Amino acid sequence: MLEVKNLTVGIKADKIKNVLYNVSLSVAPGEVHAIMGPNGSGKTSLLYSIMGHPRYVILNGKIFLDGEDITFLPPEEKSLRGLFISFQHPVEVEGVRLSTLLIAAKNKRAGESDLLKISDVRMIRDMRQLAARIGLKAEFLRRDVNVGFSGGERKRSELFQALYLKPKYMLLDEPDTGLDVDGVKVIAESISSAVSEGVGVLLVTHYARILNYVRPDRVSVIVNGRIVETGGPELAQLIDREGYSKYGVVEVDGSG
Amino acid sequence: MTEAVKTADVEELLRYTSIDELYGWEWEYAKEIEIRGKIGRDIIEEISKVKKEPEWMLRLRLKALELFNKLPVPKWLTGIEEIDLEEIAAYVKPRAELTKEWTDLPDEIRKAYEKLGIPEIEARFLSGLTAVYGSETVYSKMKEKLEEKGVIILPMEEAVQKYPDLLKRYFARIFPPSDHKFAALHVALWSGGAFVYVPKGVKIEQPIEAFFFIGGSLEGQFEHTLVVADEDSYVHFIEGCSAPLLKKYSFHDGMVELYAARNAHIKFTTLQNWSRDIINFNNKRGIAKENAIIEWTEGSIGSKITYTYPSTILAGEGAKTSNIVIGIANGPYLKDTGSKVIHAAPNTASRIISKSISNNGGINIYRGLVRINKGAYNSIANVECDSLILDESSMAYTYPHNQIEEPTATVSHEAKTGRLSEDQLFYLSSRGLSEGEAKSLIVIGMLKEILSDLPLEFVSILNRVIQLEFSEVGGIG
């Protein structure tokens, strides 16, 4: 179980600006918990805070991973314990090939001190097969991470990394934006199959579209840094029809 | 190499868990001769006598001494004042006879090379190897098939005795001692190193290596490499160096001279991994004649301070050079690097690529000179400086300088400074990598293309060294 208890978070700027207030939620293995909310409501901040982004300061509250307090662990430790974040806008990392990053991440998990060692050709073979399944061309493995990737390719790459590293819990930030319907289906099927194998998913989304393909067990709505409602899949349907107006939010154009 | 030698293989080498473990602390070794004191005629005559040198070499040394005394300390050098030349041994001969068999060497000397897997690399990948310990060459060997082709690989002292005509023509001629104070000091005190001659039309497939080791504190090493590639020949020379962690510092002031005759091609690669206690000064220059190619690749990873500016004089029409200079300054260290190209003939081309990485308070400086003489028609020069700064406490400076006297020449310069952002670091750490590991991947990535033509085992070792360099375990925090 991944549990967030009474989390209050500020972001480092000239002074600390609060972005989350007393947020509590949880996701169990094999469960999908969707986090919905309008733009700027704190969805990404929540995932960053859980993962330990250095700009986000936890002012109060705790995060537990399978009972262990991981609140203040650095991101790499959280990753090694089984958390994975897929970014809404992943950064370009010039100089590091996608395949190199994953080999290094895999070696780190295996306790291999030489991060670049390819001890088993299956490392590469598995990567190629998985990339094909996600609809990511094999040439992307040789490219520097996210450099020159389109929006959709980035999304495929993020999920590809998640599936390759086999985390216990995935924090997915808008995993379907920039993808066409076929792309969404591929992504959604992969998420669903990971869930059926026991992965817990915290799925952040503005729109309900992806939730037509990945059925959430629970849906929480976050507005202005606070969780304002939690319910079942029907809550996503309601938001799909009516938007966030019932929470006092008027969106001119729901881009995001 | 005989079976009896127990040598760290490459696999084993890759298992070191920290850069300090790789270097190790300095250990005792027996010395036969050690010469210290004020640099003067006495010392030089003594060194020359120990080497039983011909008169012309002694005269050359004494002329260099005169220049050393006369020339001022270059003003632009930072940190050079830390060197007290009187404190440093001008000459250290270890108690070991020059050999072609590793088993002949005393254990404490052999250990220096075995620790780094040198004998194994030699057996598998090299055409020849010269190993220098302190001031003397202790091991020198060339594979037999090269002998048949007339290739010469010899310790420099032996070359002085056997090939005086060749030596008189090139030694300290390509890089004259009058250039600056430390070049003069080098020529006055030179000792150890390798001489390579590649006959006309001979292309040597496997690289030749020279490996330099400084074994103790307050030692001076003034090794000299001279590579003469005759017409239509090819050679790849690799130099490597290392030292243990020292109680006090030591000083390296080496010289490399390259001569590429018509259509010859010399590739010269340096993998510098001195420990943090070495002040490292280099004098490197090549002359490329008609249609010849000289390629320098200089990787400066270790040392406290490094000054290195591999340079090429394009002296014949159509000559080309590529000078790649890589500096990694990780910690309170200085890499003062750069390159110089002089276009002295028409249709010559040069490319300088400088890549620097500064981290943890490190400083990189690039100094470059591109000179195109009048009459060097249609020459092309490209300079690229790529600086990567990995944290707030580190710095990189570039001082490019062009002297263009030929209107038909094309010169371009590109400079780029990149910083590792918090978001990039977060991205990599969210995949399970520590800050040091993330940085090492970025550094290895930055270097991968330019190191791609090295033998794979060298690349693996280099990759490992960079990972150790940036790892938090045992590193300098």
PDB file of N, CA, C and O in Angstrom, chain B residues 53-54 202 232:
ATOM      1  N   GLU B  53      75.498   9.544 -22.041  1.00  0.00           N
ATOM      2  CA  GLU B  53      75.009  10.195 -23.251  1.00  0.00           C
ATOM      3  C   GLU B  53      76.115  10.699 -24.151  1.00  0.00           C
ATOM      4  O   GLU B  53      77.184  11.083 -23.663  1.00  0.00           O
ATOM      5  N   PRO B  54      75.848  10.757 -25.451  1.00  0.00           N
ATOM      6  CA  PRO B  54      76.801  11.415 -26.333  1.00  0.00           C
ATOM      7  C   PRO B  54      76.835  12.923 -26.028  1.00  0.00           C
ATOM      8  O   PRO B  54      75.894  13.478 -25.460  1.00  0.00           O
ATOM      9  N   VAL B 202      54.228   1.686 -43.932  1.00  0.00           N
ATOM     10  CA  VAL B 202      53.828   0.700 -42.915  1.00  0.00           C
ATOM     11  C   VAL B 202      52.644   1.239 -42.111  1.00  0.00           C
ATOM     12  O   VAL B 202      52.675   2.346 -41.580  1.00  0.00           O
ATOM     13  N   ASP B 232      53.230   7.883 -46.027  1.00  0.00           N
ATOM     14  CA  ASP B 232      52.169   6.879 -46.209  1.00  0.00           C
ATOM     15  C   ASP B 232      52.041   5.888 -45.057  1.00  0.00           C
ATOM     16  O   ASP B 232      51.511   4.792 -45.249  1.00  0.00           O
TER      17      ASP B 232
END
